[in-house]
mmCIF file of C-alpha atoms in Angstrom:
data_model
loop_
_atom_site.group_PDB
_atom_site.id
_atom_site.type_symbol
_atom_site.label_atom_id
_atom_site.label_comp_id
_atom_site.label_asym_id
_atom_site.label_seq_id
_atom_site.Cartn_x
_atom_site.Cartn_y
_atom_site.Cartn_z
ATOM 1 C CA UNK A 264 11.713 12.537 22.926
ATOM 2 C CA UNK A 265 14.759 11.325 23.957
ATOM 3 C CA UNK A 266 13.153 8.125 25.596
ATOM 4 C CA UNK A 267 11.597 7.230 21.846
ATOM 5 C CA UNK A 268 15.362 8.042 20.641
ATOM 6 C CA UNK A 269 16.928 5.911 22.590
ATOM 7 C CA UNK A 270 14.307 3.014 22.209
ATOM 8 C CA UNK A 271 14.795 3.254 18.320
ATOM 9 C CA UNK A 272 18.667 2.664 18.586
ATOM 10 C CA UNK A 273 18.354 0.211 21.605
ATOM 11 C CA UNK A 274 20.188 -3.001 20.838
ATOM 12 C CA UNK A 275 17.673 -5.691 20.357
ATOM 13 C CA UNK A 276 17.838 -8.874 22.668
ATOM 14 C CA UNK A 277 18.493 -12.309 20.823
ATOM 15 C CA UNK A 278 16.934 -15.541 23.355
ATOM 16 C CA UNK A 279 13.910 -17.981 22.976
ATOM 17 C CA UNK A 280 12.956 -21.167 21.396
ATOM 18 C CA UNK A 281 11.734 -21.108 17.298
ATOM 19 C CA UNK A 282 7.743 -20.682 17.116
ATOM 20 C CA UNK A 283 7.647 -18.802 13.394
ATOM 21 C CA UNK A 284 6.952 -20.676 10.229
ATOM 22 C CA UNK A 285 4.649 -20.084 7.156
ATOM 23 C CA UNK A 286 0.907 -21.851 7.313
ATOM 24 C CA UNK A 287 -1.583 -21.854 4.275
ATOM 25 C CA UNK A 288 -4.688 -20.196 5.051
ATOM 26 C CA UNK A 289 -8.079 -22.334 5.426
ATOM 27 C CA UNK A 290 -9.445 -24.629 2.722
ATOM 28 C CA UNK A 291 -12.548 -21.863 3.289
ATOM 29 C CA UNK A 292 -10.607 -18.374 2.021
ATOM 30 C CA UNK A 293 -10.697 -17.891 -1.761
ATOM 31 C CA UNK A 294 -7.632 -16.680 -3.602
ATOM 32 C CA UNK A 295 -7.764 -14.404 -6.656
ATOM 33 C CA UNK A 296 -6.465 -11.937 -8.410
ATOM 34 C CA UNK A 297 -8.607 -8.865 -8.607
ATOM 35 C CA UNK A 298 -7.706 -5.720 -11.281
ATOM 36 C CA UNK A 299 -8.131 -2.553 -9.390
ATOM 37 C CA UNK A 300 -6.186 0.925 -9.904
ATOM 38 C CA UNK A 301 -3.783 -0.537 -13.033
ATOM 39 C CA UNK A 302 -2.248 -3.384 -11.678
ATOM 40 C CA UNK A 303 -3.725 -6.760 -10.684
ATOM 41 C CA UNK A 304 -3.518 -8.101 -6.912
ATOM 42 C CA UNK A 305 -3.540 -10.914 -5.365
ATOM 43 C CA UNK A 306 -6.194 -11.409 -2.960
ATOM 44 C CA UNK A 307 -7.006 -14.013 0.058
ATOM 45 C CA UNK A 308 -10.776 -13.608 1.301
ATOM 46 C CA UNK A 309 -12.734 -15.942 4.003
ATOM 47 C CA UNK A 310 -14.946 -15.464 6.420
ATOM 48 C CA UNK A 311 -18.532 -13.899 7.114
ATOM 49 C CA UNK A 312 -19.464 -10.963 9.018
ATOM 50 C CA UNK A 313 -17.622 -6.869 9.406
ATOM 51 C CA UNK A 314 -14.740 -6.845 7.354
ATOM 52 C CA UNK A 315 -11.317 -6.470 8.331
ATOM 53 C CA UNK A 316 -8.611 -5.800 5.610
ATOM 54 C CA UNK A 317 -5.118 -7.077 6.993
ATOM 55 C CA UNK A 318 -1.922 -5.431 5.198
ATOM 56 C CA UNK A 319 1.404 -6.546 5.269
ATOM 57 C CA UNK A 320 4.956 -5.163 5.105
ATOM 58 C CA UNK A 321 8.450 -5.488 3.968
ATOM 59 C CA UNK A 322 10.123 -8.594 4.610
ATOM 60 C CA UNK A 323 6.631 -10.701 4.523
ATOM 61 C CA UNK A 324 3.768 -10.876 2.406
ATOM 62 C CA UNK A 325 -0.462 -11.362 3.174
ATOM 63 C CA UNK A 326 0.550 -14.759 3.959
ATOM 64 C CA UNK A 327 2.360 -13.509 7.364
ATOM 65 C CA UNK A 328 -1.520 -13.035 8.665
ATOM 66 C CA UNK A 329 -2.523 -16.704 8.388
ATOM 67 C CA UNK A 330 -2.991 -16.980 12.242
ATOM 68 C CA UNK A 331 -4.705 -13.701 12.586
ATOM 69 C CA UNK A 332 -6.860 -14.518 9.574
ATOM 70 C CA UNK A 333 -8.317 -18.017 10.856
ATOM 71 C CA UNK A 334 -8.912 -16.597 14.034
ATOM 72 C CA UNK A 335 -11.068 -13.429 12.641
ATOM 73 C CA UNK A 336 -12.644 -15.886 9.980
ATOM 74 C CA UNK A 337 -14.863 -17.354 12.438
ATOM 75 C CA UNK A 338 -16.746 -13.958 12.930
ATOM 76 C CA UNK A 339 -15.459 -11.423 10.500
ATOM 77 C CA UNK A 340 -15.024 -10.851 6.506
ATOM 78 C CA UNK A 341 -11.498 -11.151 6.031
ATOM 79 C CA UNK A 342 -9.341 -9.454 3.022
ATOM 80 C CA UNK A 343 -5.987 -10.092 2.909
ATOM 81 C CA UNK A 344 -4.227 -8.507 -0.213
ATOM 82 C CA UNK A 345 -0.521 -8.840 -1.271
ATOM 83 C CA UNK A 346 0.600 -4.938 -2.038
ATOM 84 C CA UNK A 347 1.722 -3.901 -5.676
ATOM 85 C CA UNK A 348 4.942 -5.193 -6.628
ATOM 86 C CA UNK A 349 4.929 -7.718 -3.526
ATOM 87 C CA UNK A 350 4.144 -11.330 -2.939
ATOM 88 C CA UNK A 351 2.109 -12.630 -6.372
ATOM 89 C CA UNK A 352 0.736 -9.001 -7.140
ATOM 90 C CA UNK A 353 1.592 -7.654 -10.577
ATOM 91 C CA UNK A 354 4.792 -5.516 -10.600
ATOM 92 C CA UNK A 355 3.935 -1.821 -11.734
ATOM 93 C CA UNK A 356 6.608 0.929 -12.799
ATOM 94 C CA UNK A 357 5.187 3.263 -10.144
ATOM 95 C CA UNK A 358 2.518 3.734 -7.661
ATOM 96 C CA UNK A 359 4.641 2.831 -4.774
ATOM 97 C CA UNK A 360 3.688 5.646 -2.564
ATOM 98 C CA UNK A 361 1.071 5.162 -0.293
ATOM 99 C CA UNK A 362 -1.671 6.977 -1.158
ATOM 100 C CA UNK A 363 -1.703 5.621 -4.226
ATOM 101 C CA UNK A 364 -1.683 2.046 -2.321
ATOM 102 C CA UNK A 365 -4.623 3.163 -0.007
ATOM 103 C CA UNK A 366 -6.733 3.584 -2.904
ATOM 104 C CA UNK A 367 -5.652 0.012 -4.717
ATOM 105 C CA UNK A 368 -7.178 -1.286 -0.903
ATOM 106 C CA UNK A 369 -10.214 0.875 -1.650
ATOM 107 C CA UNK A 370 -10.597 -0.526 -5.115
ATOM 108 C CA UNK A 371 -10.150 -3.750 -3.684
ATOM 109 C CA UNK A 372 -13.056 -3.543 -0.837
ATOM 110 C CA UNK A 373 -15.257 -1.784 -3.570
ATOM 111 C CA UNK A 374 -14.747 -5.035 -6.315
ATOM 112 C CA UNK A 375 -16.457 -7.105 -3.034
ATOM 113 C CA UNK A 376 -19.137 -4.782 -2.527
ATOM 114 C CA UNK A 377 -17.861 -3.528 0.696
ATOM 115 C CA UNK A 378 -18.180 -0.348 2.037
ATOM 116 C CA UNK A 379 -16.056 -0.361 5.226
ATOM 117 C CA UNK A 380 -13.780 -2.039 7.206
ATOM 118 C CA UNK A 381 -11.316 -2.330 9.983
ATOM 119 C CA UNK A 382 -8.126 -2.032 8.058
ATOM 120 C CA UNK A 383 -4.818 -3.118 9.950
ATOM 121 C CA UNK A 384 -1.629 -2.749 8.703
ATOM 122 C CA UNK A 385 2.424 -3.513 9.763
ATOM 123 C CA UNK A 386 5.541 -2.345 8.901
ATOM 124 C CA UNK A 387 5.084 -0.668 5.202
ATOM 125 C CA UNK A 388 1.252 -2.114 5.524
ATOM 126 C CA UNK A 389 1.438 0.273 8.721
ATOM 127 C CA UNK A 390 1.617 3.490 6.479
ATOM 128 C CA UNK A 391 -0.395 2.077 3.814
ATOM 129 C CA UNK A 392 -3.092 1.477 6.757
ATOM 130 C CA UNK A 393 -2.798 5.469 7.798
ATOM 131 C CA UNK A 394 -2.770 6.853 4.370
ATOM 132 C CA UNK A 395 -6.170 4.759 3.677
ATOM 133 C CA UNK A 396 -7.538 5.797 6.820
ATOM 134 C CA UNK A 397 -6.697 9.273 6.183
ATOM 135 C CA UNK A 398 -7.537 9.040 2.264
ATOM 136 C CA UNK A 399 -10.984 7.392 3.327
ATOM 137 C CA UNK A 400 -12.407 8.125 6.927
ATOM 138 C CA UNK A 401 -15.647 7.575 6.040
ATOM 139 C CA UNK A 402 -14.650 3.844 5.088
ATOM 140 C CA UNK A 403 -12.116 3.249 8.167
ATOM 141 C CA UNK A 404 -13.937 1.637 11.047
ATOM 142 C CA UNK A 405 -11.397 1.139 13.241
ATOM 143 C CA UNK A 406 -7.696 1.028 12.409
ATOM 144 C CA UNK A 407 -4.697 -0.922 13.990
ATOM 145 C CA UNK A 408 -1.238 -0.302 13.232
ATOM 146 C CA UNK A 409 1.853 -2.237 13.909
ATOM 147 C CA UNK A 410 5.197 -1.590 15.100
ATOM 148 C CA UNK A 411 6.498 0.982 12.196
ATOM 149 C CA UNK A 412 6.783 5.015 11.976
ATOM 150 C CA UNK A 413 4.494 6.638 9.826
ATOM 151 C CA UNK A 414 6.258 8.901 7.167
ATOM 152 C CA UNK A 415 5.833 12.533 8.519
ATOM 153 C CA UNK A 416 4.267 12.166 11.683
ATOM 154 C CA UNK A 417 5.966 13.701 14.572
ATOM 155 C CA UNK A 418 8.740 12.575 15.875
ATOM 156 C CA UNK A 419 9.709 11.482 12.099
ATOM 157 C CA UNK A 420 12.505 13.833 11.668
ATOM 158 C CA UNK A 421 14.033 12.266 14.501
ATOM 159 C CA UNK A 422 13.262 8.548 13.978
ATOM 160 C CA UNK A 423 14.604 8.766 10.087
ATOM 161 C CA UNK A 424 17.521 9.677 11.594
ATOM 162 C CA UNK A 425 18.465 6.439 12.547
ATOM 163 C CA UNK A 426 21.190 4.549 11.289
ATOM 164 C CA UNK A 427 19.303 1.235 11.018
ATOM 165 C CA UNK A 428 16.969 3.075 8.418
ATOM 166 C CA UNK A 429 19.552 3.511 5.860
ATOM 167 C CA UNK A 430 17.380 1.378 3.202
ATOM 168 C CA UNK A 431 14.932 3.675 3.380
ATOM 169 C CA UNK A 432 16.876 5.480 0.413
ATOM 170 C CA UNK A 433 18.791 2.301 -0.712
ATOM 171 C CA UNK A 434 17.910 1.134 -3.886
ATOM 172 C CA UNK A 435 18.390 1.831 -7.691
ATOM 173 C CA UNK A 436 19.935 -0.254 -10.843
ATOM 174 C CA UNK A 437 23.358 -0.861 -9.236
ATOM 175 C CA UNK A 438 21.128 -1.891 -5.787
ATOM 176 C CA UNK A 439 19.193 -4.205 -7.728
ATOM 177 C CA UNK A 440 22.102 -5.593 -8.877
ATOM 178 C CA UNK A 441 23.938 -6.499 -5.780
ATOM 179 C CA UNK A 442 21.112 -7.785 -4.434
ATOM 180 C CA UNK A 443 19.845 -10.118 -7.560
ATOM 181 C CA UNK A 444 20.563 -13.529 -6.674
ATOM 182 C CA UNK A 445 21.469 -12.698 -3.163
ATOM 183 C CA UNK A 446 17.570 -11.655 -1.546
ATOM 184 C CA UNK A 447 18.070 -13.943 1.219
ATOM 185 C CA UNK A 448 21.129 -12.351 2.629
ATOM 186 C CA UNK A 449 19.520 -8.673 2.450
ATOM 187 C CA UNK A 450 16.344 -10.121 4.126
ATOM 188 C CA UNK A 451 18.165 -12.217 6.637
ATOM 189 C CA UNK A 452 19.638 -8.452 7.511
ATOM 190 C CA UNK A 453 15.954 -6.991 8.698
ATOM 191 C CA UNK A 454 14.863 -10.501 9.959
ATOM 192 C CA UNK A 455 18.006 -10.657 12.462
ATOM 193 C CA UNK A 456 18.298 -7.338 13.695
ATOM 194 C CA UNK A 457 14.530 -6.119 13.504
ATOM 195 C CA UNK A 458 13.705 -9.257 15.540
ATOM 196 C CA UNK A 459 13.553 -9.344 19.203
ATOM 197 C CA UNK A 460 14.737 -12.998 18.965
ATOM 198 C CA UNK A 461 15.793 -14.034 15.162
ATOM 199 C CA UNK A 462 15.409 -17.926 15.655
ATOM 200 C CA UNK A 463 11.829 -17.863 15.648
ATOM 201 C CA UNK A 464 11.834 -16.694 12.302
ATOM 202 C CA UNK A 465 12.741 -19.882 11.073
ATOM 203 C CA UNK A 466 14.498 -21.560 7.766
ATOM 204 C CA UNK A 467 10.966 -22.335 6.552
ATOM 205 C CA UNK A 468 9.789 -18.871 6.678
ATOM 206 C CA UNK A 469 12.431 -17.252 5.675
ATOM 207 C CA UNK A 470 13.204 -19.155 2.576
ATOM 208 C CA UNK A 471 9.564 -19.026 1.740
ATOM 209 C CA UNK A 472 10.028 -15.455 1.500
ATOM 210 C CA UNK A 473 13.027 -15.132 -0.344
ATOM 211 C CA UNK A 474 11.562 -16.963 -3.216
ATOM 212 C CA UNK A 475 9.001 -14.359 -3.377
ATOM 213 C CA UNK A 476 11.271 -11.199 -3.390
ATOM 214 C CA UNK A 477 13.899 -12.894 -5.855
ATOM 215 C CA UNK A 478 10.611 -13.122 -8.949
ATOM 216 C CA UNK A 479 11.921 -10.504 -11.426
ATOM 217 C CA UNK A 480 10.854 -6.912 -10.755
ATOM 218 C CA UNK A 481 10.568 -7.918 -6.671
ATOM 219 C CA UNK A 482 13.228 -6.447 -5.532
ATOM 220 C CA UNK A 483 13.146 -3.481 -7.727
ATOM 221 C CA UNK A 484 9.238 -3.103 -6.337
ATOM 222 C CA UNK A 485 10.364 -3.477 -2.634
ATOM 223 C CA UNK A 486 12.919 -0.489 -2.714
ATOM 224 C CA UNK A 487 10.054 1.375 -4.351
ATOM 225 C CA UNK A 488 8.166 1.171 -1.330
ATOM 226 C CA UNK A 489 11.014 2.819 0.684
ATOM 227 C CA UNK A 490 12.114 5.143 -1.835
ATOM 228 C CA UNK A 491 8.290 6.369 -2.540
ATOM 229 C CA UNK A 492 8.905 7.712 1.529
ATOM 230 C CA UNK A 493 9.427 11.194 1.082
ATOM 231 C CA UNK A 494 6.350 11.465 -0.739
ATOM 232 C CA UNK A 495 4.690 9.768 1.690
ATOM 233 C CA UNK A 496 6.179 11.984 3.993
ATOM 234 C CA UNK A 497 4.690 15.311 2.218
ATOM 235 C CA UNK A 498 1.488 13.779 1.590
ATOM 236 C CA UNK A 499 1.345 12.985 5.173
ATOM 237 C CA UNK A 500 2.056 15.885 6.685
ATOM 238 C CA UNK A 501 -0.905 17.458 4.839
ATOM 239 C CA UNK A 502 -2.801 14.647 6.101
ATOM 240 C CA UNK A 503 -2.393 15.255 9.648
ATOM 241 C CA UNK A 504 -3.806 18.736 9.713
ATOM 242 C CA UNK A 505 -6.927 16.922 10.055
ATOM 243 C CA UNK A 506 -6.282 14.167 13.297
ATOM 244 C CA UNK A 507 -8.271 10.897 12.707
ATOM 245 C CA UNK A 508 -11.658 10.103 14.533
ATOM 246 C CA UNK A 509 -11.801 6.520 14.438
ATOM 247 C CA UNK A 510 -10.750 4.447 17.183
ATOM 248 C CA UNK A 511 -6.833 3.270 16.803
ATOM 249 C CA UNK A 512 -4.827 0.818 18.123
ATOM 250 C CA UNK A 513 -1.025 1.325 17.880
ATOM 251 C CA UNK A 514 0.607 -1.915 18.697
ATOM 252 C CA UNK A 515 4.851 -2.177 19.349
ATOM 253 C CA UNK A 516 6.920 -4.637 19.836
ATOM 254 C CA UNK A 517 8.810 -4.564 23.474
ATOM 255 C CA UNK A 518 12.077 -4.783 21.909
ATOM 256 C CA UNK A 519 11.272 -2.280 19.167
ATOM 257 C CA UNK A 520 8.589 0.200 19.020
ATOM 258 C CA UNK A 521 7.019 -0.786 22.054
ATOM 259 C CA UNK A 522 5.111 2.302 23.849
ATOM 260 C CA UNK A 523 6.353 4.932 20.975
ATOM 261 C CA UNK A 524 4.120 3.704 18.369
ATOM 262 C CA UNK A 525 1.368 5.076 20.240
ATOM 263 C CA UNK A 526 3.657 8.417 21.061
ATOM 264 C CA UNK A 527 3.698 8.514 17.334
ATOM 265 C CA UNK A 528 0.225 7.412 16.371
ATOM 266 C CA UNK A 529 -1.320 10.321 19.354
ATOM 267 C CA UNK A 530 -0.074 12.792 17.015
ATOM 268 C CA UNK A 531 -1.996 11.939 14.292
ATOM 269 C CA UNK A 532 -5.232 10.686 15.911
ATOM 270 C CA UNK A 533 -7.781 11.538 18.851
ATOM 271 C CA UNK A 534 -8.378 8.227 20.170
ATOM 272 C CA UNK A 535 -5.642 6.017 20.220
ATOM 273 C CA UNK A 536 -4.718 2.629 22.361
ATOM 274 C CA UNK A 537 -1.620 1.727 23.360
ATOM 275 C CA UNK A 538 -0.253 -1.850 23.458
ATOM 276 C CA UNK A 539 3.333 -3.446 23.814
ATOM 277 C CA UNK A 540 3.580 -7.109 22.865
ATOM 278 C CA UNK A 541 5.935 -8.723 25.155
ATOM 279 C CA UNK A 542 9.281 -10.225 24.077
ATOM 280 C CA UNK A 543 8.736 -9.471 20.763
ATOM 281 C CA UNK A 544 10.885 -7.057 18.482
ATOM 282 C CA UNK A 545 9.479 -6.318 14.799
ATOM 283 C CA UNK A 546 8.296 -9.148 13.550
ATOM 284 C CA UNK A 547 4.881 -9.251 16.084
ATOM 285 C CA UNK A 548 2.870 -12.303 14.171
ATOM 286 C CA UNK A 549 6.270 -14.397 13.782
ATOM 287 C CA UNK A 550 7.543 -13.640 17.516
ATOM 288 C CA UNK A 551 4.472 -13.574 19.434
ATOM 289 C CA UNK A 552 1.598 -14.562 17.174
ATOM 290 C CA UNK A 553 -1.092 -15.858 20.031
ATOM 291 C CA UNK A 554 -0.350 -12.510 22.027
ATOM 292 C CA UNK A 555 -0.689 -10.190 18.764
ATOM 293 C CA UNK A 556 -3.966 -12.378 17.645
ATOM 294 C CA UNK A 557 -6.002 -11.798 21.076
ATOM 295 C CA UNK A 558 -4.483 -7.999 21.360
ATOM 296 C CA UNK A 559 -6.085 -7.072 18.084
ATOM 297 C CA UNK A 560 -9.246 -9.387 18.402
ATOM 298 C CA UNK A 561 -10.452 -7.847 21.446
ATOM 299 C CA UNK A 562 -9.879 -4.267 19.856
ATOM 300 C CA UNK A 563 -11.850 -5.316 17.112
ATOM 301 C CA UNK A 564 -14.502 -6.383 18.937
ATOM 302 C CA UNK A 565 -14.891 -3.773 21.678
ATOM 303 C CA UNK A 566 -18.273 -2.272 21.030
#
C-alpha cells in the first residue's frame, strides 16, 4: 500500500524530444453522429473484423486514438466515440456518471448491429470502460484499461486522497467562470504535471484540444465527469461484489500508474495483465504511442 502511495505522489520526470501531435483518422473510417440514450454522439468507425470500442478521457477526445485506430483497422471493427458533453458530442444536463455512459457505449454498439467487443478505455474512458464491462459482461470480450483509478475499487480511499486530485470535486458556476476563456491554462495544468515528459504533448495538440473544451457547455460537461465520481464510486463498489471474468489488461504509465493499475484492477477482476509503458507518465498514446499500440494489439489478439 504504501509503495502505490508513494508512486501516486512521486514527482514526475520532465526529459525527451516532442513526438505528440493530433492526426486525422483514415480516409476509410466514417464519422457520424449517432442518437443513443438522449443525447447524440459523435462517432468514428473503420475497419472490418471483432470490434474494439476505444474510449477516451479528460484532457483528449476519440481523436487521441488515431494511431491505435489505423493500426487495429487493418484487422478489427473499430468504434471510436467522443463521450457526452466531450469533443463534438451533444452537451446533456446530466448523465455524467458512468454507468449511465456505459450504456450510451452499449447503445452505440447496438445502432451497428454489434453484439460485443473489446472495449478499452483511459483516464475517465478508463472507468467508463469498467462500468460497461461490469454493466454488460456478456458483451465485454476483453477489456483494457489505461493508467487511471477506478472510482471505488480498493485502494480508492487512499488514492483520492491525493493532493493532485483536487479537481475531482472542482467545478460549479463560479468554476466555470474562471475557467471560461482561459481552458488552455487549466489543461496545460494536467498536460504538464500528468505527463512523464510535457514537451511531447506539443502546441499542435494541445491547442487542438483547447478549442474543443472552450465550445459552450464543455467545460461545464468536463467537471461533470469528475463531479459524477462519488456516484461512480457507490455504484462501483456494488459492482465489485461480483469480480470480472473476462480477460483484462491494466496498462500504467512508468512515471504514473505504472505497476498499481494492475494492483488496482486485481481487485476487481480474476484475470488481469499487467503492463508498464516505459518513460511515459499519463498521457500513454501522446508519450509513447508505438509502445502503447503493440502492448494492446498483442493483448487483443492473444487467442
Amino acid at each position: 500500500m504504501l509503495k502505490f502511495i508513494q508512486a501516486v505522489l512521486a514527482v514526475l520526470i520532465f526529459a525527451g524530444p516532442a513526438a505528440a501531435q493530433v492526426h486525422s483518422f483514415p480516409a476509410t473510417f466514417k464519422v457520424q453522429d449517432v442518437d443513443v440514450n438522449g443525447v447524440t454522439l459523435h462517432v468514428r468507425s473503420g475497419g472490418h473484423g471483432s470490434t474494439v470500442v476505444l474510449i477516451h478521457g479528460f484532457g483528449d477526445t476519440g481523436d487521441m486514438w488515431v494511431p491505435l485506430a489505423t493500426d487495429l483497422a487493418r484487422d478489427h471493427r473499430v468504434i471510436v466515440p467522443d463521450l457526452r458533453g466531450m469533443g463534438l458530442s451533444s452537451i446533456p444536463s446530466s448523465g455524467y456518471d458512468k454507468r449511465t455512459q456505459a450504456a450510451d457505449i452499449r447503445e452505440v454498439m447496438t445502432s451497428f448491429g454489434i453484439d460485443s467487443a473489446v472495449i478499452v478505455g483511459h483516464d475517465i474512458g478508463t472507468m467508463v470502460a469498467y462500468a460497461f464491462a461490469a454493466r454488460y459482461p456478456e458483451a465485454t470480450e476483453k477489456l483494457v484499461v489505461m493508467d487511471a483509478p477506478v472510482p471505488g475499487i480498493t485502494p480508492w480511499d487512499d488514492i483520492v486522497r491525493n493532493p493532485l486530485l483536487w479537481h475531482f470535486d472542482f467545478g460549479g458556476p463560479d468554476a466555470e467562470r474562471l475557467v471560461e476563456g482561459r481552458e488552455r491554462i487549466y489543461l496545460d495544468r494536467f498536460w504538464n504535471e500528468f505527463a512523464g515528459n510535457p514537451s511531447k504533448l506539443d502546441e499542435a495538440m494541445r491547442n487542438h484540444y483547447a478549442a474543443l473544451y472552450a465550445r459552450p457547455g464543455a467545460m461545464r460537461a468536463a467537471f461533470a465527469q469528475f463531479r459524477s465520481i462519488r456516484q461512480d464510486t457507490e455504484d462501483n463498489r456494488k459492482s465489485m461484489a461480483t469480480k470480472l471474468r473476462m480477460p483484462v489488461l491494466a496498462i500504467g504509465g512508468e512515471k504514473s500508474f505504472g505497476e498499481n493499475e494492475a494492483i488496482v484492477m486485481r481487485n476487481a477482476a480474476v484475470d488481469v495483465t499487467g503492463v508498464v509503458i516505459p518513460d511515459a507518465g499519463h498521457w500513454l498514446m501522446e508519450e509513447q504511442p508505438a509502445a502503447t499500440v503493440s502492448t494492446v494489439r498483442k493483448f487483443i489478439d492473444k487467442k
